[in-house]
Coordinates of C-alpha atoms and ligand atoms in Angstrom, one line a residue:
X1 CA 137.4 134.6 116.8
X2 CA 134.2 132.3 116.2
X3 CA 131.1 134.5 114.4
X4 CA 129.2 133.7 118.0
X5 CA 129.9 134.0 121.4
X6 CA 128.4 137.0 123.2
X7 CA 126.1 134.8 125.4
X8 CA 128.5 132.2 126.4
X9 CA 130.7 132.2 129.6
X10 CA 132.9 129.1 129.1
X11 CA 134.8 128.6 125.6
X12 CA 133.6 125.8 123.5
X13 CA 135.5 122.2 124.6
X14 CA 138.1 121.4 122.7
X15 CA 136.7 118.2 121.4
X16 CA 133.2 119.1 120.7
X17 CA 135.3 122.5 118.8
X18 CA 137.0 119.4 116.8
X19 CA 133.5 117.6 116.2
X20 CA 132.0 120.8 114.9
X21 CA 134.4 122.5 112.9
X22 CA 134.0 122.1 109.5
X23 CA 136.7 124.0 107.7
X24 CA 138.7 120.5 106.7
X25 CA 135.5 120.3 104.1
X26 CA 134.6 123.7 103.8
X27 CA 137.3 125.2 102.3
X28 CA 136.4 123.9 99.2
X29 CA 134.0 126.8 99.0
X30 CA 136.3 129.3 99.7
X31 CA 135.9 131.3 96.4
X32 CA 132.3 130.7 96.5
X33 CA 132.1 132.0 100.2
X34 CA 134.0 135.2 98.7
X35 CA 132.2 136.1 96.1
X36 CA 128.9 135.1 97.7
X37 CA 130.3 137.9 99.8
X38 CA 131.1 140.2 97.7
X39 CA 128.0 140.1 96.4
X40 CA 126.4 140.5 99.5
X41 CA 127.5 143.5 100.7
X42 CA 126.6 145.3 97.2
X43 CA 123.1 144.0 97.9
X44 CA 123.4 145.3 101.7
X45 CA 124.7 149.1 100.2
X46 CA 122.2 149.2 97.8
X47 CA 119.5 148.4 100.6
X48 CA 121.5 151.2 102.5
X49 CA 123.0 148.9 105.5
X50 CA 126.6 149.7 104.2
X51 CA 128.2 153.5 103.3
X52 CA 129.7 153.6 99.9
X53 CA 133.3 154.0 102.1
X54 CA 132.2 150.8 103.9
X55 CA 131.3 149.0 100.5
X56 CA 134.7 149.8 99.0
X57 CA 136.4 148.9 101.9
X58 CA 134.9 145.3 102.0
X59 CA 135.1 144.7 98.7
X60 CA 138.7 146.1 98.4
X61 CA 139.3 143.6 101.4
X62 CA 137.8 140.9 100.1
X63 CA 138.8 140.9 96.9
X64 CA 142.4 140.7 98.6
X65 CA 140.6 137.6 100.1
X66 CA 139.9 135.9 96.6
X67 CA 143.7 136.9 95.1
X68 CA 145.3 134.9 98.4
X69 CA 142.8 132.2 97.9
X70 CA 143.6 132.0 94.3
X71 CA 147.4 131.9 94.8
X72 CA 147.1 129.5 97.7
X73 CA 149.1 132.6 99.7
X74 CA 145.7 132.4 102.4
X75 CA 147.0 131.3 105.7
X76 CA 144.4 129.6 108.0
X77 CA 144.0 130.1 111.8
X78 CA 144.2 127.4 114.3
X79 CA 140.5 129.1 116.0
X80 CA 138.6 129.5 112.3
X81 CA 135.4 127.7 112.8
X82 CA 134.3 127.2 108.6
X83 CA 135.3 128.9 106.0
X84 CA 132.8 131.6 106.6
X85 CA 134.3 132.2 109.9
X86 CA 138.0 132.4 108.0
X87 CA 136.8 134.9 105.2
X88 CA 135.1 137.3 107.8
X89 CA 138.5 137.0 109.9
X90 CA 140.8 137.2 107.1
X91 CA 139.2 140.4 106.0
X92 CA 138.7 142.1 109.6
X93 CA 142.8 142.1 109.4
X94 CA 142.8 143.7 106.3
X95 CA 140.3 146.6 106.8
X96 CA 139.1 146.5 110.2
X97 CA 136.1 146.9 112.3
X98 CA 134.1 147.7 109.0
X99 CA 134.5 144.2 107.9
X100 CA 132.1 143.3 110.9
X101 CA 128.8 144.8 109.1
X102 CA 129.1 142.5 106.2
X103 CA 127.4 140.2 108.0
X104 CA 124.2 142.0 108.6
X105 CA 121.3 140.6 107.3
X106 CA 122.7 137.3 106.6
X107 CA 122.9 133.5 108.6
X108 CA 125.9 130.9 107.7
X109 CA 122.5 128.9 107.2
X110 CA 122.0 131.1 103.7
X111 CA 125.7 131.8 103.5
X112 CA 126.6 128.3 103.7
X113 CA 123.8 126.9 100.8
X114 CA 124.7 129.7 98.4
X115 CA 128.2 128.5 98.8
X116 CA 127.5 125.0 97.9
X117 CA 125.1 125.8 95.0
X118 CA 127.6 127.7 93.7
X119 CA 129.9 125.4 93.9
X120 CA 128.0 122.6 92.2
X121 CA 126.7 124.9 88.9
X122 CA 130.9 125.4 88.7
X123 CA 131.2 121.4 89.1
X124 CA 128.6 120.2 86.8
X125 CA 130.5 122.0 83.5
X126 CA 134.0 120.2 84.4
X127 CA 132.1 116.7 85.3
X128 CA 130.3 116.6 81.6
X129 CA 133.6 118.0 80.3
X130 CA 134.9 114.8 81.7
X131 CA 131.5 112.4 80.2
X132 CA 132.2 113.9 77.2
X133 CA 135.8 112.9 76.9
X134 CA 135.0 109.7 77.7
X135 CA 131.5 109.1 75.0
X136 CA 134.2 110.2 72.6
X137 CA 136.6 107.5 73.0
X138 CA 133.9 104.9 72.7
X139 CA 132.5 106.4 69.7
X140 CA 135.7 106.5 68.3
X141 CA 136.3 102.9 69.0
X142 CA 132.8 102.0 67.4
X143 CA 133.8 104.3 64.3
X144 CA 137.2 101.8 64.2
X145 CA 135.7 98.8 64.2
X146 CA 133.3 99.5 61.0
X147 CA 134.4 99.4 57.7
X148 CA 135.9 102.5 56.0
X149 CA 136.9 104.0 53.0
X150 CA 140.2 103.4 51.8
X151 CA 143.2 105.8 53.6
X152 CA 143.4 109.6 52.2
X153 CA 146.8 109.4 50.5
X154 CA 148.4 111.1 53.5
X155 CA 147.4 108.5 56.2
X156 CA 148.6 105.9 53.9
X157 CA 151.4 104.2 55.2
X158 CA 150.6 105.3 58.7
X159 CA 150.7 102.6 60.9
X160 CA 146.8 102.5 62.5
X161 CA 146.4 102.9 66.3
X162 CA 147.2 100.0 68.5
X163 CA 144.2 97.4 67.6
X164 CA 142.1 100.0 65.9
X165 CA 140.9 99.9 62.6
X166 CA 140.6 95.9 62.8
X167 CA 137.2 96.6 60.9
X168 CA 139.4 98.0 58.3
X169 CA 138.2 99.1 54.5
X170 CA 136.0 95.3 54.2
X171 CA 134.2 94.0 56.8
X172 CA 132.6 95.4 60.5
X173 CA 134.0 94.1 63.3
X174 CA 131.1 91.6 64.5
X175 CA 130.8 89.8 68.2
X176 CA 128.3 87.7 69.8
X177 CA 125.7 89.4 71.7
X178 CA 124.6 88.1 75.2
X179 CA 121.7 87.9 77.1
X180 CA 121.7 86.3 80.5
X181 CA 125.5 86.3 79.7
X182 CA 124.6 83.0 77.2
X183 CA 125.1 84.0 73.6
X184 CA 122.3 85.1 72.0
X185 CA 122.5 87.1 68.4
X186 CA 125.6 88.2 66.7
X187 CA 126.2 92.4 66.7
X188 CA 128.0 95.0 65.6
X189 CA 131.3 95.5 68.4
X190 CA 130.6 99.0 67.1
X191 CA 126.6 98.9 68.1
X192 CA 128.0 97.2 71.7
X193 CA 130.4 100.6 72.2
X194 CA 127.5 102.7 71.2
X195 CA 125.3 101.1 74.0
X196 CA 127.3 102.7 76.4
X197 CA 127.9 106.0 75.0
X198 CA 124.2 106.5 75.0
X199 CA 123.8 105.4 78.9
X200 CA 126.5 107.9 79.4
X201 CA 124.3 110.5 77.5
X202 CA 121.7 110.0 79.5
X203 CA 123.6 110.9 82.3
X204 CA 125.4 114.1 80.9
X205 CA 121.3 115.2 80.2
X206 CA 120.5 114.5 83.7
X207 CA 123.8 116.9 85.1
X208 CA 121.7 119.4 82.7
X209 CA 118.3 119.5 83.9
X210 CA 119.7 119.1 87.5
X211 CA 121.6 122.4 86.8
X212 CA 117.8 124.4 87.2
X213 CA 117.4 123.0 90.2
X214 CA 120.9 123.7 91.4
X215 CA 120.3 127.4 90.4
X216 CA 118.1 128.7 92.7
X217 CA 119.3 131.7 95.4
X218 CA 119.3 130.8 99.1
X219 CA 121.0 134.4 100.4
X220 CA 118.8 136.7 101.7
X221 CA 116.9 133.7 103.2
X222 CA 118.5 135.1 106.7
X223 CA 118.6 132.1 109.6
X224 CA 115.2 131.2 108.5
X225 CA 112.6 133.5 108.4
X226 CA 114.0 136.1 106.0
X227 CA 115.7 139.8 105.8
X228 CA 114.9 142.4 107.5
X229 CA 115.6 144.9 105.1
X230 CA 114.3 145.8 101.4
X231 CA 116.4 143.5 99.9
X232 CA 116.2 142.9 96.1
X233 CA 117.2 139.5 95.7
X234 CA 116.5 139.1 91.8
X235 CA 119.7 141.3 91.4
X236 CA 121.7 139.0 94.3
X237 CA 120.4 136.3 92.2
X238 CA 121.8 138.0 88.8
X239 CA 124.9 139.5 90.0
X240 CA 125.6 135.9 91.0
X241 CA 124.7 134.2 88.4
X242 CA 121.8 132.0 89.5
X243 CA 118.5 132.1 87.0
X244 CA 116.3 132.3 90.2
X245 CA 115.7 132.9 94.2
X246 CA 113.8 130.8 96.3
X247 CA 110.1 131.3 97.5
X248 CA 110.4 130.3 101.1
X249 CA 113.0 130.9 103.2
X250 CA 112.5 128.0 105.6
X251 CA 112.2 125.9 102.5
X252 CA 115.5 127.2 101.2
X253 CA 117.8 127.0 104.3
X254 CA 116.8 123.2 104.6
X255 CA 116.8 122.3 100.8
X256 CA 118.9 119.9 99.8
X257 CA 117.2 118.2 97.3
X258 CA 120.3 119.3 95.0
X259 CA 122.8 117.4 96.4
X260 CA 120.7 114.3 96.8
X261 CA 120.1 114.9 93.6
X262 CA 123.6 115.2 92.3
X263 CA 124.7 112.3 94.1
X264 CA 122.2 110.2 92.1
X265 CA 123.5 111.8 89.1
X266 CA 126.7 110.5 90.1
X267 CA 125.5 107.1 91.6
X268 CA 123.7 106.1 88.3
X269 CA 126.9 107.1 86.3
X270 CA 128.8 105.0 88.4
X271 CA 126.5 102.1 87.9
X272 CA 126.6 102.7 84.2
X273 CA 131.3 103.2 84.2
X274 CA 130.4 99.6 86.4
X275 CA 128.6 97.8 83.9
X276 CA 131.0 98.8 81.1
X277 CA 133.6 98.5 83.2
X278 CA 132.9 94.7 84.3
X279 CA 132.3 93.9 80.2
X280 CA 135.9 95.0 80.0
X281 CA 136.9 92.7 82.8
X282 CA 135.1 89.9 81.6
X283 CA 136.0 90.5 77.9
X284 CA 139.9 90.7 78.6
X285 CA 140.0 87.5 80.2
X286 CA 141.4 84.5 78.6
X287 CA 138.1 83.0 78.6
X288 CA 137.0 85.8 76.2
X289 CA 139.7 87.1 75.1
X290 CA 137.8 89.8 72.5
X291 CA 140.4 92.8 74.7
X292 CA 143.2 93.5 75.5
X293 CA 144.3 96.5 77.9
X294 CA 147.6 98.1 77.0
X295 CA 150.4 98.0 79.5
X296 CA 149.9 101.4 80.7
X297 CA 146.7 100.4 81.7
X298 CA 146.7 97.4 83.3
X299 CA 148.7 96.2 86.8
X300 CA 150.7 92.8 87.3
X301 CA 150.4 90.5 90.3
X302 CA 153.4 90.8 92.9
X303 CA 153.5 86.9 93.2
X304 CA 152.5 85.8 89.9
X305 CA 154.5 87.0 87.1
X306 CA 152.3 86.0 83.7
X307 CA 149.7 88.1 85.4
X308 CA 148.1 91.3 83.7
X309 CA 145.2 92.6 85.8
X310 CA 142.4 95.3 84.7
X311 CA 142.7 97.0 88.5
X312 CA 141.5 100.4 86.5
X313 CA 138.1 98.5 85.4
X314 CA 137.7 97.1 88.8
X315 CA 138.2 100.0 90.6
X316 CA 135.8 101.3 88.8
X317 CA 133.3 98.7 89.3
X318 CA 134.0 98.9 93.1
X319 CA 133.6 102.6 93.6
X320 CA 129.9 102.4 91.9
X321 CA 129.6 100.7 95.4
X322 CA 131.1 103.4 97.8
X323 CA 129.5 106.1 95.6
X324 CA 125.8 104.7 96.2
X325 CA 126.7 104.9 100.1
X326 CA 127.1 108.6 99.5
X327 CA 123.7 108.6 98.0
X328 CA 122.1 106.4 100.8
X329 CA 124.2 108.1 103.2
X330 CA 122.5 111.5 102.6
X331 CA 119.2 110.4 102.2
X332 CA 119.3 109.2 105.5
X333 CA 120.7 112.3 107.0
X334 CA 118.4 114.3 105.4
X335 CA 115.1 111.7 106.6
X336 CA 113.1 113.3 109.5
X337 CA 115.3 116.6 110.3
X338 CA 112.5 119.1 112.1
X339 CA 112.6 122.2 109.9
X340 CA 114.6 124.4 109.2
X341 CA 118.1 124.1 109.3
X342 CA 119.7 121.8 111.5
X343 CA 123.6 121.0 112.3
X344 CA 122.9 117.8 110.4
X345 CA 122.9 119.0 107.2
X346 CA 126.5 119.6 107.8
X347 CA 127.1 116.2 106.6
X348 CA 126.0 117.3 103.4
X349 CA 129.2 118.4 101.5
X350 CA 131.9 115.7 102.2
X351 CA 129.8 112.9 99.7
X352 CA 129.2 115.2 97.0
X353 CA 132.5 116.3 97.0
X354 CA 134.2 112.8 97.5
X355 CA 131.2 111.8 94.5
X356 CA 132.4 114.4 92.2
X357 CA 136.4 113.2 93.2
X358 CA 135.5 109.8 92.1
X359 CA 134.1 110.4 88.8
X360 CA 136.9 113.1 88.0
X361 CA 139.0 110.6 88.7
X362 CA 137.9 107.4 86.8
X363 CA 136.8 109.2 83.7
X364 CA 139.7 110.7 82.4
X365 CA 141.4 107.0 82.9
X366 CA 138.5 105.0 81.7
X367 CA 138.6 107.1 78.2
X368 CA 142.5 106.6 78.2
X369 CA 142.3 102.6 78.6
X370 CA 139.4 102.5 76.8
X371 CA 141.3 104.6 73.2
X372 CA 144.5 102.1 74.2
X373 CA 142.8 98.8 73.9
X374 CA 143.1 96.6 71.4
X375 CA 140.6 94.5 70.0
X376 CA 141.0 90.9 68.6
X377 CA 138.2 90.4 65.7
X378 CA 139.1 87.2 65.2
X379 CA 138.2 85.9 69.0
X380 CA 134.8 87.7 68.3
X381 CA 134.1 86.4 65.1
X382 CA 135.2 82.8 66.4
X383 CA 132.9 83.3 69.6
X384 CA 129.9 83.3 66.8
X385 CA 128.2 80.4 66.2
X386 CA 125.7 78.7 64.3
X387 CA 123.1 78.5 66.9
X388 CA 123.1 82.1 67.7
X389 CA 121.6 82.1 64.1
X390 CA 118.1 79.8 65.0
X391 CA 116.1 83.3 65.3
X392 CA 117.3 84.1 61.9
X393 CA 116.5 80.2 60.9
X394 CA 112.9 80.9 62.4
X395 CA 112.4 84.1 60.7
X396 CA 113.0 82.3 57.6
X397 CA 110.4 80.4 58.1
X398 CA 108.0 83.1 58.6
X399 CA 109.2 84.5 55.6
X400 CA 107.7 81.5 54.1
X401 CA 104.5 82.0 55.3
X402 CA 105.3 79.6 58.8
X403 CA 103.6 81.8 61.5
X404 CA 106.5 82.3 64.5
X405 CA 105.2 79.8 67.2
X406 CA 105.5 76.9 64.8
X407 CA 108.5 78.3 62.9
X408 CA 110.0 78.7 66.5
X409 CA 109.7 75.4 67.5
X410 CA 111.1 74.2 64.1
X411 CA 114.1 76.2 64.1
X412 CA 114.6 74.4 67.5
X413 CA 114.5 70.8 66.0
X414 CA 117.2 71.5 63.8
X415 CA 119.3 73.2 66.7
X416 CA 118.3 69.5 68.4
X417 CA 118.9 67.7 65.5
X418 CA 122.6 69.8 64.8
X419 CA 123.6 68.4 68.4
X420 CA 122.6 65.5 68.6
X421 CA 124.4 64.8 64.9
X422 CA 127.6 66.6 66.6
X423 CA 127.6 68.9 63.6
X424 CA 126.8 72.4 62.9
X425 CA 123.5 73.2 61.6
X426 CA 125.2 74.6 58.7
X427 CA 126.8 70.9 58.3
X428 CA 123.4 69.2 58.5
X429 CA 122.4 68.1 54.6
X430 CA 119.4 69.5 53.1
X431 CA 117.1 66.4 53.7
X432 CA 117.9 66.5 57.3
X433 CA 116.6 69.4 57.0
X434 CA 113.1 68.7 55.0
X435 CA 112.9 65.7 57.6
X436 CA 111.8 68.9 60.0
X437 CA 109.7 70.8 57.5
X438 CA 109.3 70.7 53.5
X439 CA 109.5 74.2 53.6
X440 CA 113.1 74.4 54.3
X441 CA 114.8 75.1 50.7
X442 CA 118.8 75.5 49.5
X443 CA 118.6 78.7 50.2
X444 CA 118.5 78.0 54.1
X445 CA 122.1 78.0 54.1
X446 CA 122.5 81.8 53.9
X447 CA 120.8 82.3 57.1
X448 CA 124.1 81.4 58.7
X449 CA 126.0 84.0 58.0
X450 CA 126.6 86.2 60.8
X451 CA 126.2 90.0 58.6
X452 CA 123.4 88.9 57.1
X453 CA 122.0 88.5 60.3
X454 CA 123.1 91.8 61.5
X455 CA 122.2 93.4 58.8
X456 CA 118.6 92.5 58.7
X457 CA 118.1 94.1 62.1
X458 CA 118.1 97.6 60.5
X459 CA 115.0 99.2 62.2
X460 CA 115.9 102.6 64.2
X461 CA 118.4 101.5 67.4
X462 CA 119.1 98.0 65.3
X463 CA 122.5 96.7 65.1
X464 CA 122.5 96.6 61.2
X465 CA 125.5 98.5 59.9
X466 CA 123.8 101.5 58.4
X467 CA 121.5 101.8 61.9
X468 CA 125.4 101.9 63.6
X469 CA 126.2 104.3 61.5
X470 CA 122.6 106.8 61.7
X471 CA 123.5 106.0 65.4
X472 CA 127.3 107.9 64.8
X473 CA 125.4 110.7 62.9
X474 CA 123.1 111.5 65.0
X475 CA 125.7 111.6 67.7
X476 CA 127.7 113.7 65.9
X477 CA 124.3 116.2 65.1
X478 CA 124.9 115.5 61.2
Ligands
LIG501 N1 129.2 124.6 108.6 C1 127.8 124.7 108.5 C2 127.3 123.8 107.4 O1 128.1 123.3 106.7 C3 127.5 126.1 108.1 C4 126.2 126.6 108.6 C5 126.2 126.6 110.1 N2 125.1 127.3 110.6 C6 125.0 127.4 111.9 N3 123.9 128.0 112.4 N4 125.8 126.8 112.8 O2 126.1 123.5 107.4

């Protein structure tokens, strides 16, 4: 049975049936496509297309439908075209010729964009659920490497998660911070983690406000030119949960701004899990050494038996590449299609499902490595040197009344003067010192510490350790 066929005298090749069967993807939708249904032929009664011994019937039926779906017990056919065409058949076994009205009214072209709308408003929920795991762990992480209070009596003598808590009751947990991968100005670890949950939250908000876009009817949009029949749509809409129906139905048969949409969503996630993913790889290597992954986590080489590899991170890194394909990949589909609905847009389904496959697949392990890892404090701290201090040794200056240029250019002698000596500015002697400006004073010397450096930086998004923790409470809604 294919949903066509009257005006044909030769069945369809068997190749070009191949090429345009879509059921292999499709079937993703099959609840959708059934309760899209279901919904449809209460709309069609209502508008008088359907007796009420027809309407139970098809709803009986394809309810029936939905249970086998649900307990995989629904046995495909060899000749089902989409899944459209194996819900219609499925139910035309169980109650008969009735099941051939439900399809008055209505076009696979509506059918089939109800289905994936639907489908993507029940996505989006499961995909934060899964950002949301994941902006947990790294919180967490940047809550372990600040100071706390000493241990409730309880948790005493607990021993602390593997390489948590390394900021332990003193000290945060400090690292260089990079620019152009040089190091630039000591930070917080627990201001770096935070950097990524709020990329992350920025992603989460866009799955949001994609969700009103995502939530707009097609059904009832017919082929392309509408229904024929007093159809009240706000209630299709309502019964089906979508906050709105579409204004044009040649618009809505061809939108696919949604999925585009989505797959940016996703893309610009992907380069965000990337970015944090290739920190990881870099910061695990000897070179850095500031990580390290925990066994379950990481992969050894089949020739080389000292190796420890962070394939999870790299995979990650490398599917931010096959995920923006998916992106471009539509968007060239979807360039220069006449309107309204073409066979093209076919093509639509397999990237955002494959996009939404990817992510539900590296976030759950990406929030698992990333709560196993342990951090070494002491290779961050050591990676911190003097040098990354010269802003601080300018700002000194200005706090002396210097202006920044010439304090600036200072700052820079003594960095010159530091290396060329083969010492540490902190090493160089006081005259030295004076030798580049009288105004330099004993109290230079506390401009090298690292915290105090930190700590200065305490504007709103700074890395000073009260900012880091506003940051937390904020994050947490306190
Ligand atoms: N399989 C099609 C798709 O995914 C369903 C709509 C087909 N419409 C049609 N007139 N052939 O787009």
């Amino acid at each position: 049975m294919t949903l066509w066929g009257g005006r044909f005298s030769q069945k369809l090749d068997d190749l070009a049936w191949a090429l345009n069967a879509s059921l292999p993807v499709d079937q993703r939708m099959a609840i959708q496509d059934v309760e899209g249904s279901i919904a449809w032929a209460a709309a069609i009664h209502k508008a008088g297309i359907l007796t009420d011994e027809e309407h139970a019937s098809i709803s009986l039926g394809l309810d029936t439908v939905r249970k086998e779906f649900a307990s995989g017990e629904f046995i495909f056919q060899p000749a089902d075209e989409d899944i459209h065409t194996a819900v219609e058949r499925r139910l035309s076994e169980l109650i008969g010729p009735a099941a051939g009205k439900l399809h008055t009214g209505r076009s696979r072209n509506d059918q089939v964009a109800t289905d994936f709308r639907l489908w993507m408003l029940n996505a989006i929920p499961e995909i934060q659920a899964a950002f949301e795991n994941l902006q947990a762990a790294l919180v967490e992480q940047a809550e372990a490497g600040l100071p706390h209070p000493s241990p409730l009596p309880s948790e005493r003598g607990l021993p602390s998660p593997s390489g948590r808590g390394a900021g332990g009751e003193g000290e945060p947990i400090i690292m260089p911070g990079y620019t152009h991968l040089q190091r630039a100005q000591p930070i917080l670890l627990g201001h770096w983690w935070l950097s990524h949950y709020w990329a992350l939250k920025r992603d989460v908000d866009r799955l949001q406000d994609l969700t009103k876009r995502v939530s707009v009817l097609p059904l009832g949009s017919g082929a392309l030119a509408g229904a024929p029949f007093a159809l009240d749509r706000e209630a299709l809409a309502k019964s089906l949960g979508f906050d709105e129906v579409s204004q044009n139905s040649l618009d809505a048969v061809s939108d696919r701004d949604f999925a585009a949409e989505y797959l940016f969503v996703c893309s610009m996630a992907a380069v965000h899990l990337s970015k944090l993913a290739e920190q990881v790889v870099l910061y695990t290597s000897a070179e850095f050494g500031f990580f390290e992954l925990s066994d379950a986590f990481s992969t050894g080489s089949s020739l080389m038996p000292q190796k420890k590899n962070p394939d999870v991170f790299e995979l990650t890194r490398g599917k931010a590449g096959t995920m923006i394909g998916l992106l471009t990949g539509l968007m060239s589909t979807l360039k220069g299609l006449p309107s309204t609905y073409d066979k093209d847009l076919q093509e639509d389904k397999a990237p955002v499902f494959a996009a939404t496959d990817t992510l539900l697949a590296i976030l759950p392990v990406m929030a698992a490595a990333l709560r196993t890892i342990t951090v070494k404090p002491e290779r961050m701290r050591n990676a911190i040197d003097s040098t990354m201090m010269a802003t601080d040794l300018a700002d000194y200056l200005v706090e002396k009344g210097v202006p920044f240029r010439e304090a600036h250019a200072l700052a820079g002698k003594v960095v010159r003067a530091a290396g060329e000596g083969k010492v540490r500015m902190e090493e160089l002697p006081l005259e030295a010192y004076q030798a580049i400006s009288p105004v330099f004073e004993a109290d230079v010397y506390q401009v090298f510490d690292p915290l105090e450096s930190i700590n200065k930086r305490n504007t709103v998004g700074g890395t000073s350790l009260q900012s880091v923790k506003n940051q937390i409470r904020k994050i947490k809604g306190e």
